[in-house]
């Protein structure tokens, strides 16, 4: 029986560990924190369950949905029957909608784009043309990765308004970067797989329970039932090559999967294990996400979420159910991606900025009293998907026998998402099971994804 250590209990490590345990390996999962789930976790505050940040997924996140099935929690998420995003303006009344019909892609978005009220008619026509051109971008080419998404949009006739009210509305939330700061290849992955290739791909899903319950707690149960040993509060400080295997704190393993963030991987990887330029982890970098949590004394939001334009509020979600907040009140989480400018802003200043902005988007909130306002900050929420960042994203197999990598930041082609993390875990498990060695080709996520 192959003995495998998986280091890191986020979605990537959980996926790899489960796949390996299911394949009859003897698996130890070593996680530094007291719980599993990594960047998707929850805590309690004043009797409410709070997620560290709102998470959504799309119907095209097939690997993530498969993981939910394996964890037995698929009934604890909601997936829209049909994509529908209400978009409100901080300046003008009315609701714009990004939604689909049942036509084959990309026609399924045509009527919504043609009537999208936050763009002029000329901007809508230009947006349709650019969307069709986006469908033809070669997302796997290195030249595409080197280009900026913002530069491509400008070259395809998208003015500042179209970028703000349409492309970045989706782009900032999925890429965690502004268009000018994002690789065209990563953006094309999101728009092609999410919006342009399949009619139902962009239907949005979200958890109906706290993320901790959906991922970390369910994974602990599933891993234990599959015979894996989960060790919490078990930080790995080093790996020793024992010739034909690896040792961690004196325990011997045939294989190790490092499913930790880039900076931790760079510290733990032996010299020459990956062919990346020196300083690759710093060069890849990270990008922050801030969530502002607002509890109102009454209901103010009549849909599960809204997106905002002409507003500092990017997206706002109804969190009343998941947090176990009383139905007389309403708990709304404002999600702010690519939040470099806000990550260190004091809570009082965020409140002054965001509560009036939310009231502008939600007329029903005009007279509502704010009972609680607090903020969660994730400084290293995702890697920075900058132009040419692909060269800092290694594949699952390394140059060292028995050493494998996973994590949303590895070479999945996706931005840092739950889907990317799960795909990377699948690729790492495949790398272990194919007993890949330096002479064999590297395992890429394309080899394992369905
Ligand atoms: C606020 C926020 C909002 C987000 N929104 C979305 C969204 O809407 N949709 C979406 O798809 N994605 C979203 N993401 C991204 C998504 O959460 C991540 O891409 C994904 O969870 C990363 O999983 P991972 O397993 O690759 O990494 P991580 O979750 O970072 O897991 C790595 C684990 O390794 C552990 N570790 C590190 N070093 C060691 C060590 N030496 N020894 C042992 N353990 C170690 C860490 O404690 C951690 O548990 C969001 C992220 C954040 C922070």
Coordinates of C-alpha atoms and ligand atoms in Angstrom, one line a residue:
X1 CA 0.0 0.0 0.0
X2 CA 1.4 3.4 -1.0
X3 CA 1.9 5.8 1.9
X4 CA 1.0 9.4 1.0
X5 CA 1.2 12.6 3.0
X6 CA -1.0 15.4 1.8
X7 CA 0.1 18.7 3.4
X8 CA -2.6 21.3 3.5
X9 CA -6.3 20.8 4.2
X10 CA -7.9 23.3 1.8
X11 CA -10.1 22.2 -1.1
X12 CA -7.0 21.1 -3.1
X13 CA -5.6 18.9 -0.3
X14 CA -9.1 17.5 0.7
X15 CA -9.7 16.5 -3.0
X16 CA -6.2 14.9 -3.4
X17 CA -6.5 13.1 0.0
X18 CA -10.0 11.7 -0.8
X19 CA -9.0 10.6 -4.3
X20 CA -5.9 8.8 -2.9
X21 CA -7.8 7.2 0.0
X22 CA -10.4 6.0 -2.5
X23 CA -7.6 4.5 -4.6
X24 CA -6.5 2.4 -1.5
X25 CA -3.5 4.5 -0.6
X26 CA -2.7 5.0 3.1
X27 CA -3.2 8.8 3.5
X28 CA -2.2 11.2 6.2
X29 CA -3.6 14.7 5.8
X30 CA -1.6 17.2 7.7
X31 CA -3.2 20.7 8.3
X32 CA -1.6 23.5 10.2
X33 CA -4.9 25.0 11.5
X34 CA -7.4 23.4 13.9
X35 CA -9.9 22.8 11.1
X36 CA -10.1 21.8 7.4
X37 CA -11.4 24.0 4.6
X38 CA -8.5 26.4 4.1
X39 CA -9.6 29.7 2.6
X40 CA -13.3 28.5 2.8
X41 CA -14.1 28.6 6.5
X42 CA -16.6 30.0 9.0
X43 CA -16.6 31.3 12.6
X44 CA -19.3 32.3 15.1
X45 CA -19.9 35.9 16.1
X46 CA -22.8 37.0 18.4
X47 CA -24.6 33.7 17.7
X48 CA -24.4 34.0 13.9
X49 CA -22.3 31.9 11.5
X50 CA -20.0 34.1 9.5
X51 CA -18.1 32.9 6.4
X52 CA -14.7 34.4 5.9
X53 CA -16.0 35.6 2.5
X54 CA -18.9 34.9 0.3
X55 CA -18.2 32.1 -2.2
X56 CA -20.2 31.3 -5.3
X57 CA -19.6 28.7 -8.1
X58 CA -21.0 28.1 -11.6
X59 CA -22.6 25.1 -13.1
X60 CA -19.5 24.7 -15.3
X61 CA -17.5 23.9 -12.1
X62 CA -17.9 20.2 -12.7
X63 CA -15.0 19.1 -10.5
X64 CA -16.2 21.1 -7.5
X65 CA -19.7 19.7 -7.9
X66 CA -18.2 16.2 -8.0
X67 CA -16.4 16.9 -4.8
X68 CA -19.7 18.1 -3.2
X69 CA -21.2 14.8 -4.3
X70 CA -18.3 12.8 -2.8
X71 CA -18.7 14.8 0.5
X72 CA -22.4 14.1 0.5
X73 CA -23.4 17.7 0.7
X74 CA -24.8 18.5 -2.8
X75 CA -28.2 19.1 -1.2
X76 CA -26.7 21.9 0.9
X77 CA -26.1 24.2 -2.1
X78 CA -28.5 26.0 -4.4
X79 CA -27.8 26.2 -8.1
X80 CA -29.9 28.7 -10.2
X81 CA -32.2 27.1 -12.7
X82 CA -31.1 29.8 -15.1
X83 CA -28.4 32.5 -14.8
X84 CA -30.0 35.7 -13.5
X85 CA -27.9 38.6 -12.0
X86 CA -29.9 41.7 -11.0
X87 CA -27.6 44.7 -11.5
X88 CA -28.5 47.9 -9.6
X89 CA -26.9 51.4 -10.1
X90 CA -25.8 53.7 -7.3
X91 CA -26.8 56.6 -9.5
X92 CA -30.0 55.7 -11.3
X93 CA -33.1 53.7 -10.5
X94 CA -34.2 50.5 -12.1
X95 CA -32.6 47.0 -12.4
X96 CA -30.4 45.8 -15.2
X97 CA -30.2 42.0 -15.7
X98 CA -27.6 39.7 -16.9
X99 CA -29.5 36.5 -17.6
X100 CA -29.8 33.8 -20.1
X101 CA -32.5 32.1 -22.1
X102 CA -32.6 28.5 -23.4
X103 CA -31.1 29.2 -26.8
X104 CA -27.8 27.6 -27.7
X105 CA -24.6 29.5 -26.6
X106 CA -23.7 32.2 -27.3
X107 CA -27.2 33.2 -28.4
X108 CA -28.5 32.5 -24.9
X109 CA -27.1 35.9 -23.7
X110 CA -28.1 37.9 -26.8
X111 CA -31.4 39.4 -25.6
X112 CA -30.0 40.2 -22.1
X113 CA -27.1 42.1 -23.7
X114 CA -29.3 43.8 -26.2
X115 CA -31.5 45.2 -23.4
X116 CA -28.8 45.8 -20.7
X117 CA -29.8 49.1 -19.4
X118 CA -26.5 50.2 -18.0
X119 CA -24.9 50.5 -21.4
X120 CA -25.9 52.7 -24.4
X121 CA -27.2 51.0 -27.5
X122 CA -23.8 51.5 -29.2
X123 CA -22.0 50.0 -26.2
X124 CA -24.3 47.0 -26.3
X125 CA -23.6 46.4 -30.0
X126 CA -19.8 46.7 -29.4
X127 CA -20.1 44.4 -26.3
X128 CA -21.8 41.7 -28.4
X129 CA -19.0 41.9 -31.0
X130 CA -16.3 41.7 -28.3
X131 CA -18.0 38.8 -26.7
X132 CA -18.0 36.9 -30.0
X133 CA -14.3 37.7 -30.4
X134 CA -13.6 36.6 -26.8
X135 CA -15.0 33.2 -27.8
X136 CA -12.2 32.9 -30.4
X137 CA -9.3 33.8 -28.1
X138 CA -6.8 30.9 -27.8
X139 CA -6.7 30.7 -24.0
X140 CA -3.8 28.1 -23.9
X141 CA -1.3 30.2 -25.9
X142 CA 1.6 31.8 -24.0
X143 CA 1.1 35.0 -26.0
X144 CA -2.4 35.2 -24.8
X145 CA -1.3 34.9 -21.2
X146 CA 1.2 37.7 -21.7
X147 CA -1.5 40.1 -22.8
X148 CA -3.7 42.1 -20.4
X149 CA -7.4 41.6 -20.4
X150 CA -7.9 45.4 -20.2
X151 CA -5.7 46.0 -23.2
X152 CA -7.6 43.4 -25.2
X153 CA -11.0 45.0 -24.3
X154 CA -9.8 48.4 -25.3
X155 CA -8.5 47.0 -28.6
X156 CA -12.0 45.5 -29.1
X157 CA -13.9 48.7 -28.8
X158 CA -14.8 48.5 -25.1
X159 CA -15.0 51.9 -23.5
X160 CA -14.5 52.6 -19.8
X161 CA -18.3 52.3 -19.1
X162 CA -18.5 48.9 -20.8
X163 CA -15.5 47.7 -18.9
X164 CA -17.0 48.9 -15.6
X165 CA -20.7 48.0 -16.1
X166 CA -20.2 44.7 -17.9
X167 CA -16.8 43.1 -18.2
X168 CA -15.4 43.9 -14.7
X169 CA -18.7 43.2 -13.1
X170 CA -18.0 39.5 -13.8
X171 CA -14.2 39.8 -14.2
X172 CA -13.3 41.3 -10.9
X173 CA -15.3 38.8 -8.9
X174 CA -13.9 35.8 -10.8
X175 CA -10.4 36.9 -11.4
X176 CA -9.9 39.0 -8.2
X177 CA -8.2 41.5 -10.4
X178 CA -9.1 44.6 -12.5
X179 CA -9.1 44.1 -16.2
X180 CA -5.9 46.0 -16.7
X181 CA -4.1 43.8 -14.1
X182 CA -5.4 40.4 -15.4
X183 CA -4.0 38.0 -17.9
X184 CA -6.1 37.6 -21.0
X185 CA -5.7 33.8 -20.9
X186 CA -7.2 33.6 -17.4
X187 CA -10.0 36.0 -18.3
X188 CA -10.7 34.1 -21.5
X189 CA -11.0 30.8 -19.5
X190 CA -13.6 32.4 -17.3
X191 CA -15.6 34.0 -20.1
X192 CA -15.4 31.1 -22.6
X193 CA -16.1 28.2 -20.1
X194 CA -18.4 30.3 -17.9
X195 CA -20.4 32.2 -20.4
X196 CA -19.8 31.6 -24.1
X197 CA -19.5 27.9 -24.7
X198 CA -22.5 26.3 -23.0
X199 CA -26.0 27.6 -22.4
X200 CA -26.2 26.6 -18.7
X201 CA -22.5 27.0 -17.8
X202 CA -22.9 30.3 -15.9
X203 CA -25.9 29.4 -13.7
X204 CA -24.7 30.6 -10.2
X205 CA -24.6 28.4 -7.2
X206 CA -24.0 29.1 -3.5
X207 CA -24.0 27.3 -0.2
X208 CA -27.1 27.2 1.9
X209 CA -25.1 26.4 5.1
X210 CA -21.9 27.9 6.5
X211 CA -18.8 27.0 4.4
X212 CA -17.2 25.2 7.3
X213 CA -20.1 22.8 7.4
X214 CA -20.2 22.4 3.6
X215 CA -16.4 21.7 3.2
X216 CA -14.2 21.3 6.2
X217 CA -16.6 19.4 8.5
X218 CA -17.9 17.2 5.7
X219 CA -14.4 16.5 4.5
X220 CA -13.3 15.4 8.0
X221 CA -16.1 12.9 8.1
X222 CA -15.6 11.7 4.5
X223 CA -11.8 11.3 4.9
X224 CA -12.1 9.5 8.2
X225 CA -14.7 7.1 6.7
X226 CA -12.4 6.5 3.8
X227 CA -9.6 5.4 6.1
X228 CA -7.4 8.5 5.9
X229 CA -5.9 10.0 9.0
X230 CA -6.5 13.7 9.5
X231 CA -4.0 15.5 11.7
X232 CA -5.0 19.0 12.6
X233 CA -2.7 21.6 14.2
X234 CA 0.1 19.7 12.4
X235 CA 2.2 22.3 10.6
X236 CA 4.8 20.7 8.3
X237 CA 8.2 22.5 8.7
X238 CA 10.3 20.5 6.4
X239 CA 10.6 17.5 4.1
X240 CA 13.5 15.1 4.1
X241 CA 14.4 13.1 1.0
X242 CA 15.2 9.6 2.3
X243 CA 16.1 8.1 -1.1
X244 CA 13.0 6.5 -2.7
X245 CA 10.6 8.4 -0.5
X246 CA 10.1 11.4 1.9
X247 CA 10.1 11.9 5.7
X248 CA 8.0 14.3 7.6
X249 CA 8.8 14.6 11.3
X250 CA 10.4 11.2 11.2
X251 CA 7.4 9.5 9.4
X252 CA 8.2 7.9 6.0
X253 CA 6.0 8.3 3.0
X254 CA 6.3 7.1 -0.6
X255 CA 4.7 10.3 -1.9
X256 CA 4.0 13.8 -0.6
X257 CA 1.4 16.2 -2.1
X258 CA 2.1 19.8 -1.1
X259 CA -1.3 21.5 -1.2
X260 CA -0.2 24.7 0.5
X261 CA -0.2 28.3 -0.6
X262 CA 2.7 29.4 -2.9
X263 CA 4.9 31.0 -0.3
X264 CA 4.6 27.9 1.9
X265 CA 5.3 25.6 -1.1
X266 CA 8.4 27.7 -2.0
X267 CA 9.7 27.3 1.5
X268 CA 9.1 23.5 1.6
X269 CA 10.2 22.5 -1.9
X270 CA 13.7 21.2 -2.2
X271 CA 16.0 23.1 -4.6
X272 CA 15.4 22.3 -8.2
X273 CA 12.1 20.5 -7.6
X274 CA 10.3 22.9 -9.9
X275 CA 11.6 24.7 -13.0
X276 CA 10.5 28.2 -12.0
X277 CA 12.5 31.4 -11.9
X278 CA 14.0 32.3 -8.5
X279 CA 11.6 34.3 -6.4
X280 CA 8.6 32.8 -8.2
X281 CA 6.2 32.8 -5.2
X282 CA 6.7 36.6 -4.6
X283 CA 6.4 37.2 -8.4
X284 CA 3.1 35.4 -8.5
X285 CA 2.0 37.4 -5.5
X286 CA -1.4 37.6 -3.9
X287 CA -4.5 39.7 -4.1
X288 CA -6.9 40.6 -1.3
X289 CA -10.7 40.3 -0.8
X290 CA -12.6 42.2 1.8
X291 CA -16.1 41.4 3.0
X292 CA -18.3 43.9 4.9
X293 CA -21.1 42.3 6.9
X294 CA -24.2 44.4 7.6
X295 CA -27.1 43.3 9.7
X296 CA -30.3 45.4 9.2
X297 CA -33.3 45.5 11.5
X298 CA -35.6 44.5 8.6
X299 CA -35.5 42.9 5.2
X300 CA -33.9 45.2 2.6
X301 CA -32.8 42.8 -0.2
X302 CA -35.5 40.9 -2.0
X303 CA -33.2 38.7 -4.1
X304 CA -30.4 36.3 -3.1
X305 CA -27.9 38.8 -4.3
X306 CA -27.3 41.9 -6.5
X307 CA -24.3 43.3 -8.3
X308 CA -23.6 47.0 -8.2
X309 CA -22.5 49.6 -10.8
X310 CA -21.8 53.3 -10.2
X311 CA -21.1 52.1 -6.6
X312 CA -18.2 50.9 -4.4
X313 CA -20.4 47.9 -3.7
X314 CA -19.4 45.2 -6.2
X315 CA -21.8 42.4 -5.1
X316 CA -24.1 42.0 -2.0
X317 CA -25.5 38.7 -0.8
X318 CA -28.4 37.8 1.5
X319 CA -26.7 35.8 4.3
X320 CA -29.7 35.5 6.6
X321 CA -30.4 31.8 6.2
X322 CA -26.7 30.6 6.3
X323 CA -25.9 32.6 9.3
X324 CA -29.0 31.6 11.3
X325 CA -30.0 35.3 11.6
X326 CA -33.6 35.9 12.7
X327 CA -36.0 36.4 9.7
X328 CA -37.1 39.8 11.2
X329 CA -33.6 41.0 10.4
X330 CA -31.5 40.7 7.3
X331 CA -27.8 40.0 7.1
X332 CA -26.2 41.3 3.9
X333 CA -22.5 40.6 3.0
X334 CA -20.8 43.0 0.6
X335 CA -18.0 41.3 -1.3
X336 CA -15.1 43.4 -2.5
X337 CA -12.6 41.7 -4.7
X338 CA -9.3 43.1 -6.0
X339 CA -9.4 45.1 -2.7
X340 CA -5.9 46.4 -2.6
X341 CA -7.2 49.9 -1.8
X342 CA -9.4 48.7 1.0
X343 CA -7.5 45.9 2.7
X344 CA -6.1 48.3 5.4
X345 CA -9.0 50.7 5.6
X346 CA -10.4 51.1 9.1
X347 CA -13.8 49.6 9.8
X348 CA -15.3 53.0 10.6
X349 CA -14.2 54.3 7.2
X350 CA -15.5 51.2 5.4
X351 CA -18.8 51.7 7.2
X352 CA -19.0 55.3 6.1
X353 CA -18.3 54.3 2.5
X354 CA -20.4 51.2 2.2
X355 CA -23.6 51.6 4.2
X356 CA -24.7 54.8 2.3
X357 CA -23.7 53.1 -1.0
X358 CA -25.8 50.0 -0.1
X359 CA -28.8 52.2 0.8
X360 CA -28.5 53.8 -2.7
X361 CA -28.6 50.4 -4.3
X362 CA -31.4 49.1 -2.1
X363 CA -34.2 51.6 -1.7
X364 CA -35.8 49.4 1.0
X365 CA -32.7 50.0 3.2
X366 CA -33.2 53.8 3.2
X367 CA -34.8 53.9 6.7
X368 CA -33.5 50.6 8.0
X369 CA -31.3 50.6 11.1
X370 CA -27.9 49.0 10.9
X371 CA -27.7 46.7 14.0
X372 CA -24.2 45.3 13.3
X373 CA -21.4 46.2 10.9
X374 CA -18.1 44.3 10.8
X375 CA -15.4 43.3 8.3
X376 CA -13.5 40.2 7.3
X377 CA -10.2 40.6 5.4
X378 CA -8.3 38.0 3.4
X379 CA -5.0 39.6 2.5
X380 CA -3.8 36.6 0.5
X381 CA -7.2 35.5 -0.9
X382 CA -5.9 34.4 -4.3
X383 CA -2.8 34.6 -6.4
X384 CA -2.6 37.6 -8.7
X385 CA -3.6 36.5 -12.2
X386 CA -1.4 39.2 -13.8
X387 CA -0.4 39.1 -17.5
X388 CA 2.3 36.5 -17.9
X389 CA 1.6 35.0 -14.4
X390 CA 1.2 31.5 -16.1
X391 CA 5.0 31.1 -16.1
X392 CA 4.9 31.1 -12.2
X393 CA 2.3 28.3 -12.0
X394 CA 3.8 24.8 -11.8
X395 CA 2.1 21.6 -12.9
X396 CA 1.3 18.8 -10.4
X397 CA 4.4 16.7 -11.0
X398 CA 7.7 18.0 -9.9
X399 CA 11.3 17.1 -10.9
X400 CA 11.6 15.0 -7.7
X401 CA 10.2 11.5 -7.5
X402 CA 7.3 11.2 -5.1
X403 CA 6.8 15.0 -4.7
X404 CA 3.6 16.6 -6.1
X405 CA 1.9 20.0 -6.0
X406 CA -1.7 21.1 -5.7
X407 CA -3.4 24.4 -5.0
X408 CA -5.6 26.8 -6.8
X409 CA -2.5 28.7 -7.8
X410 CA -0.9 25.8 -9.7
X411 CA -1.2 25.4 -13.5
X412 CA -5.0 24.7 -13.8
X413 CA -5.7 27.4 -16.4
X414 CA -8.4 28.7 -14.0
X415 CA -8.1 31.7 -11.8
X416 CA -7.9 31.0 -8.1
X417 CA -11.3 29.4 -7.5
X418 CA -12.8 26.5 -5.7
X419 CA -13.0 24.7 -9.1
X420 CA -9.3 25.4 -9.7
X421 CA -8.4 24.1 -6.3
X422 CA -10.4 20.9 -6.8
X423 CA -9.0 20.3 -10.3
X424 CA -5.5 20.8 -8.9
X425 CA -6.2 18.2 -6.2
X426 CA -7.4 15.8 -8.9
X427 CA -4.3 16.4 -11.0
X428 CA -2.0 15.8 -7.9
X429 CA -3.8 12.5 -7.1
X430 CA -3.4 11.4 -10.7
X431 CA 0.3 12.3 -10.6
X432 CA 0.7 10.1 -7.5
X433 CA -1.2 7.3 -9.0
X434 CA 0.7 7.3 -12.2
X435 CA 3.8 7.2 -10.1
X436 CA 5.2 9.9 -12.3
X437 CA 8.9 10.3 -12.3
X438 CA 11.1 13.0 -13.9
X439 CA 11.3 11.1 -17.2
X440 CA 7.5 11.1 -17.6
X441 CA 5.5 14.1 -18.9
X442 CA 4.1 16.4 -16.3
X443 CA 0.4 15.8 -15.4
X444 CA -1.7 18.9 -16.3
X445 CA -5.2 19.4 -15.2
X446 CA -6.5 18.9 -18.7
X447 CA -5.4 15.3 -18.4
X448 CA -7.7 14.6 -15.5
X449 CA -10.7 16.9 -16.0
X450 CA -13.8 15.4 -17.4
Ligands
LIG1 C1 -12.8 35.9 0.7 C2 -12.7 34.9 -0.4 C3 -13.7 34.8 -1.3 C4 -13.5 33.9 -2.4 N1 -14.6 33.8 -3.2 C5 -14.6 32.7 -4.1 C6 -15.7 32.5 -4.9 O1 -16.7 33.1 -4.8 N2 -15.7 31.4 -5.8 C7 -14.6 30.6 -5.9 O2 -14.6 29.6 -6.6 N3 -13.5 30.9 -5.2 C8 -13.4 31.9 -4.3 N4 -12.3 32.1 -3.5 C9 -11.1 31.4 -3.8 C10 -11.1 30.0 -3.1 O3 -11.5 30.1 -1.8 C11 -9.7 29.4 -3.2 O4 -9.2 29.4 -4.5 C12 -9.6 28.0 -2.7 O5 -10.4 27.8 -1.5 C13 -8.1 27.6 -2.5 O6 -8.0 26.3 -2.0 P1 -6.5 25.6 -1.8 O7 -6.8 24.3 -1.2 O8 -5.8 25.8 -3.1 O9 -5.8 26.6 -0.8 P2 -6.0 27.0 0.7 O10 -7.5 27.0 1.0 O11 -5.2 28.2 1.0 O12 -5.4 25.7 1.5 C14 -4.1 25.6 1.9 C15 -4.0 24.9 3.3 O13 -2.7 24.6 3.6 C16 -2.5 24.9 5.0 N5 -1.1 25.0 5.2 C17 -0.2 26.0 4.8 N6 1.0 25.7 5.2 C18 1.0 24.5 5.8 C19 2.0 23.7 6.4 N7 3.3 24.1 6.5 N8 1.6 22.6 7.1 C20 0.3 22.2 7.1 N9 -0.7 22.9 6.5 C21 -0.3 24.1 5.9 C22 -3.3 26.1 5.2 O14 -3.6 26.3 6.6 C23 -4.6 25.9 4.4 O15 -5.6 25.2 5.1 C24 -12.4 33.1 -2.5 C25 -11.4 33.2 -1.6 C26 -11.5 34.1 -0.5 C27 -10.4 34.2 0.5

